[in-house]
PDB file of C-alpha atoms in Angstrom:
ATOM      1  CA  UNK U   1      15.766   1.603 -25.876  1.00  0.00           C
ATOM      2  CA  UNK U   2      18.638   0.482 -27.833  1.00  0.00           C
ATOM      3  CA  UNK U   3      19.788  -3.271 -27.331  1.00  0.00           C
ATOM      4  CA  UNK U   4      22.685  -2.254 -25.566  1.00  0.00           C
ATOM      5  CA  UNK U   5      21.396   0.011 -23.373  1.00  0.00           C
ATOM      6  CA  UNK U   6      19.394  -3.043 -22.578  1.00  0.00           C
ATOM      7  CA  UNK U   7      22.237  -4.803 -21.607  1.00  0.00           C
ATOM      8  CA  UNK U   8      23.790  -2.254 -19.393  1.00  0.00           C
ATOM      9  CA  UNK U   9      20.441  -1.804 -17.484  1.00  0.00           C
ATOM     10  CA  UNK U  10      20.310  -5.692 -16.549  1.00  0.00           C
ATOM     11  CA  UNK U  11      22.328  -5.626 -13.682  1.00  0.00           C
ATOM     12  CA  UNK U  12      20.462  -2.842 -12.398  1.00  0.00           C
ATOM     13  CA  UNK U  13      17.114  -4.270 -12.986  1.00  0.00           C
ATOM     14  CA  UNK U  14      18.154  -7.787 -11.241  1.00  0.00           C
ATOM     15  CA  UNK U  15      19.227  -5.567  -8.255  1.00  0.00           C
ATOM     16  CA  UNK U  16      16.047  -3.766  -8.122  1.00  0.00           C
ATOM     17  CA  UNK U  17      13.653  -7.041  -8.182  1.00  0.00           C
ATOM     18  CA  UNK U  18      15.405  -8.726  -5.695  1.00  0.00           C
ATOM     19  CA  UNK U  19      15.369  -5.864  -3.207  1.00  0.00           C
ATOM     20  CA  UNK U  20      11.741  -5.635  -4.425  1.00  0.00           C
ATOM     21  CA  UNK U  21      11.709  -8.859  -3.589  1.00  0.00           C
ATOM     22  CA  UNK U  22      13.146  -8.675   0.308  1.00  0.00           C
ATOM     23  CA  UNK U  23      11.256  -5.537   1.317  1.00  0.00           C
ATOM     24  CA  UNK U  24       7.906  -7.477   0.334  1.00  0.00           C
ATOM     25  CA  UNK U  25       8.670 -11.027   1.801  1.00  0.00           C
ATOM     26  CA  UNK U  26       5.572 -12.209   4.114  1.00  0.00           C
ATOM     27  CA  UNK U  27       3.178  -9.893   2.085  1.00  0.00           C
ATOM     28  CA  UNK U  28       2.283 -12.121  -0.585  1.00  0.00           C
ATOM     29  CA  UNK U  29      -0.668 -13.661   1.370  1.00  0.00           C
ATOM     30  CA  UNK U  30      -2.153  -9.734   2.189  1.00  0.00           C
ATOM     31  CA  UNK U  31      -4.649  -7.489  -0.321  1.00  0.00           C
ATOM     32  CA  UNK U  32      -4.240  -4.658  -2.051  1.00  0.00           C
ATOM     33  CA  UNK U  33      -6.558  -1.761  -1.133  1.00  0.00           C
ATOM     34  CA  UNK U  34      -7.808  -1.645  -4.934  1.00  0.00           C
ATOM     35  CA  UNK U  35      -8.949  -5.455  -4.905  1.00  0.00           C
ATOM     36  CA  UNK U  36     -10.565  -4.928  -1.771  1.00  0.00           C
ATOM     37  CA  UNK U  37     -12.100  -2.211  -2.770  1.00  0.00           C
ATOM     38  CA  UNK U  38     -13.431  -3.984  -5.412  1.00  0.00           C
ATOM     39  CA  UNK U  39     -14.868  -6.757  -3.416  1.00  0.00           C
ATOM     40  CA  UNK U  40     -16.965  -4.304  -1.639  1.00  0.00           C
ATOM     41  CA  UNK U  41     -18.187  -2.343  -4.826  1.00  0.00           C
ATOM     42  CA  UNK U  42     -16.445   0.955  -4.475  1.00  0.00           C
ATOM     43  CA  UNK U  43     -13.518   2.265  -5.578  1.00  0.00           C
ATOM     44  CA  UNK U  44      -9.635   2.036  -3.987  1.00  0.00           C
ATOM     45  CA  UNK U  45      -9.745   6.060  -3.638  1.00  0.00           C
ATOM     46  CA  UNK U  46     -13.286   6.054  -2.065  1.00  0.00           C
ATOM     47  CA  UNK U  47     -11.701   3.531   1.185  1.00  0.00           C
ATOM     48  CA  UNK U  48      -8.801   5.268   1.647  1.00  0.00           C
ATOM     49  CA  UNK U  49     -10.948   8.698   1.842  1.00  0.00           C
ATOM     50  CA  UNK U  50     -13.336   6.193   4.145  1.00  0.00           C
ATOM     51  CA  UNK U  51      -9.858   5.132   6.296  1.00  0.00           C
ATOM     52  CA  UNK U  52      -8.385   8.408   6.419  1.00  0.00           C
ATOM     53  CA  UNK U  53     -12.090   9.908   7.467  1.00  0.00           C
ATOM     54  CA  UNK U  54     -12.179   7.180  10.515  1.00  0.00           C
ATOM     55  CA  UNK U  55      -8.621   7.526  11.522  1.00  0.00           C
ATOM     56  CA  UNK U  56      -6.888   4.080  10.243  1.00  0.00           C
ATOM     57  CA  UNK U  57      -5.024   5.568   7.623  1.00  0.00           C
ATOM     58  CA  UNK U  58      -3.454   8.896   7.297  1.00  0.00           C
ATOM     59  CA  UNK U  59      -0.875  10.490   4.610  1.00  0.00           C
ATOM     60  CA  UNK U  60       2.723  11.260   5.388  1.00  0.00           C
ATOM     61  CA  UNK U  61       2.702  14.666   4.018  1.00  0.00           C
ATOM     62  CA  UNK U  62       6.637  14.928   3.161  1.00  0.00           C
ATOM     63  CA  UNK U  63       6.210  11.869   1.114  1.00  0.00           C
ATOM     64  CA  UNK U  64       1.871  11.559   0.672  1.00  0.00           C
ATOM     65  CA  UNK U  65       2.520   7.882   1.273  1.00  0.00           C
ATOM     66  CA  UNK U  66      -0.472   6.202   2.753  1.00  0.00           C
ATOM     67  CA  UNK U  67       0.343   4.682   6.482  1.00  0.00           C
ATOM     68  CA  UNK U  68      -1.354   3.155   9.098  1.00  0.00           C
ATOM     69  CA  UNK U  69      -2.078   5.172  12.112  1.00  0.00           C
ATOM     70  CA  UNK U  70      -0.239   4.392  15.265  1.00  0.00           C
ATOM     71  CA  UNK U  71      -3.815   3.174  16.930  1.00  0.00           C
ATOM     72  CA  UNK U  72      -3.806   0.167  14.344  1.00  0.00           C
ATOM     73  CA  UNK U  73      -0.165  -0.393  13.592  1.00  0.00           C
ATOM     74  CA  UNK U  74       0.366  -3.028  16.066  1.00  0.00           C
ATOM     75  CA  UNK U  75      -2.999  -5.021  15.643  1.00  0.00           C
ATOM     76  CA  UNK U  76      -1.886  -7.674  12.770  1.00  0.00           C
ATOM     77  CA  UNK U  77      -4.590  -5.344  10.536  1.00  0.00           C
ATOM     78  CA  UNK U  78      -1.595  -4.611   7.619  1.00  0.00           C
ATOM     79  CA  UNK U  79       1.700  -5.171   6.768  1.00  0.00           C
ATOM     80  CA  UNK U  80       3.831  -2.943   4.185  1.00  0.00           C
ATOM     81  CA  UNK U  81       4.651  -3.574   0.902  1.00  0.00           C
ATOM     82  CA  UNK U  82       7.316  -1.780  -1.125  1.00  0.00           C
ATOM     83  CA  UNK U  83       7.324  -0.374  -5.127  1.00  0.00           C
ATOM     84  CA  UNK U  84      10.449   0.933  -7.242  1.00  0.00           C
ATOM     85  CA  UNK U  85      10.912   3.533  -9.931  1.00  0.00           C
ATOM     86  CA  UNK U  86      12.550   5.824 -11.063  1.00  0.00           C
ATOM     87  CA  UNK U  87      11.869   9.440 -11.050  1.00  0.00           C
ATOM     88  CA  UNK U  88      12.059  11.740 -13.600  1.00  0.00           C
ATOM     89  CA  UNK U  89      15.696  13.203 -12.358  1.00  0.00           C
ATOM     90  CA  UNK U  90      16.188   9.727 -12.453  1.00  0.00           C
ATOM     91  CA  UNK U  91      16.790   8.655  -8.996  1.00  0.00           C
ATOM     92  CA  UNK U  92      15.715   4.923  -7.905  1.00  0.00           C
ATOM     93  CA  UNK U  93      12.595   6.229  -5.590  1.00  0.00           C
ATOM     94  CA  UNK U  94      10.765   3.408  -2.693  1.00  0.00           C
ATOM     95  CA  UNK U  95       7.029   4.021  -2.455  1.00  0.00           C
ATOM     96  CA  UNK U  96       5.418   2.250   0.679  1.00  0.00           C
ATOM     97  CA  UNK U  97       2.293   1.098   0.983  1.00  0.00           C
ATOM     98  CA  UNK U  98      -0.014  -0.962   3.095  1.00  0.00           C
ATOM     99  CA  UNK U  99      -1.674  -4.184   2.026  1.00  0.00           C
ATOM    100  CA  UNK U 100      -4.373  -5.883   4.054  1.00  0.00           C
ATOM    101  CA  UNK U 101      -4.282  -9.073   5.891  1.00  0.00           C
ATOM    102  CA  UNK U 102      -7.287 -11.299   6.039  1.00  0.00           C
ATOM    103  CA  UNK U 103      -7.648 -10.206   9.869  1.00  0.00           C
ATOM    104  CA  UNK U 104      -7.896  -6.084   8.389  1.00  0.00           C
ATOM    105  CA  UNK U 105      -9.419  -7.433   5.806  1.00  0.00           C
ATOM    106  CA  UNK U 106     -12.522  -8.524   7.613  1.00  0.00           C
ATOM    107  CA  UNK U 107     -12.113  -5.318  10.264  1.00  0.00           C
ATOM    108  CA  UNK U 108     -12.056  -3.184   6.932  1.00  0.00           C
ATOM    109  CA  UNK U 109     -15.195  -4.690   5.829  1.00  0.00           C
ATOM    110  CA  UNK U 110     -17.009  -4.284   9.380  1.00  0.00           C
ATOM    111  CA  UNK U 111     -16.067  -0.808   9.523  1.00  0.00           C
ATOM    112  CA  UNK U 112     -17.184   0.188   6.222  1.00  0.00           C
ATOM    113  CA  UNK U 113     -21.023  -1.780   6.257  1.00  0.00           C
ATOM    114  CA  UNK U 114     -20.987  -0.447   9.447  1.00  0.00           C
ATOM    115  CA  UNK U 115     -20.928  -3.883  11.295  1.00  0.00           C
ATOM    116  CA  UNK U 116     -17.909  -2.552  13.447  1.00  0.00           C
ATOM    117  CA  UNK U 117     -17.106  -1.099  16.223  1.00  0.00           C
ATOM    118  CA  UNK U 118     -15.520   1.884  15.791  1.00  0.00           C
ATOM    119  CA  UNK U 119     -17.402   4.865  16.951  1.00  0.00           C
ATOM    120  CA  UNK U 120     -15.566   7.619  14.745  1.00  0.00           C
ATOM    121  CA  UNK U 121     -16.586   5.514  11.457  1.00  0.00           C
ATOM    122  CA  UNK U 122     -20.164   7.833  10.398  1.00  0.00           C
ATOM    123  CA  UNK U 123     -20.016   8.521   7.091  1.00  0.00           C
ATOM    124  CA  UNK U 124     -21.318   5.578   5.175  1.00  0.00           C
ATOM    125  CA  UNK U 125     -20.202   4.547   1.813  1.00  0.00           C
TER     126      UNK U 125
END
């Protein structure tokens, strides 16, 4: 990227981090799935299989955006946290996701050593 095309993509770029930057305000204190993953020895793909297996998580299918099922959305479990990019037509594109709040946090971690008490949750990890 040339220096001036640098220049003319400022603006843009400002605009973009401090949307960023509204969308995610109050998430900064939650987890990503990956780092809590990782606390628990497996792998971010693995839990959201687990989730999605045990009914706390499901996909959108129009967008395969991970979301919290309606049973949990209301418990203080996750909040949602936004990402921007750009596509390859080149359209600005929002990609939602949920991050974990230190009350899911320690439901996640129930559920998944099997400590909790949510009958659908068989498979083990």
């Amino acid at each position: 990227m040339t220096t001036e095309e640098k220049q003319m993509m400022q603006p843009t770029q400002e605009y973009i981090r401090k949307l960023q930057r509204k969308r995610n305000a109050g998430t900064e204190n939650c987890m990503l799935s990956s780092d809590l993953a990782r606390e628990m020895g497996i792998t971010a793909p693995d839990l959201h299989h687990y989730l999605i297996d045990v009914g706390v998580l499901f996909r959108e299918r129009s967008t395969y955006e991970l979301k919290l099922s309606k049973d949990y959305a209301g418990l203080g479990y996750a909040k949602t946290r936004s990402h921007f990019r750009y596509n390859k037509k080149g359209d600005l594109v929002e990609t939602r996701f949920p991050v974990w709040t230190e009350k899911g946090q320690e439901y996640i971690m129930k559920l998944v050593t099997g400590k909790g008490n949510k009958e659908k949750a068989t498979r083990k990890m």
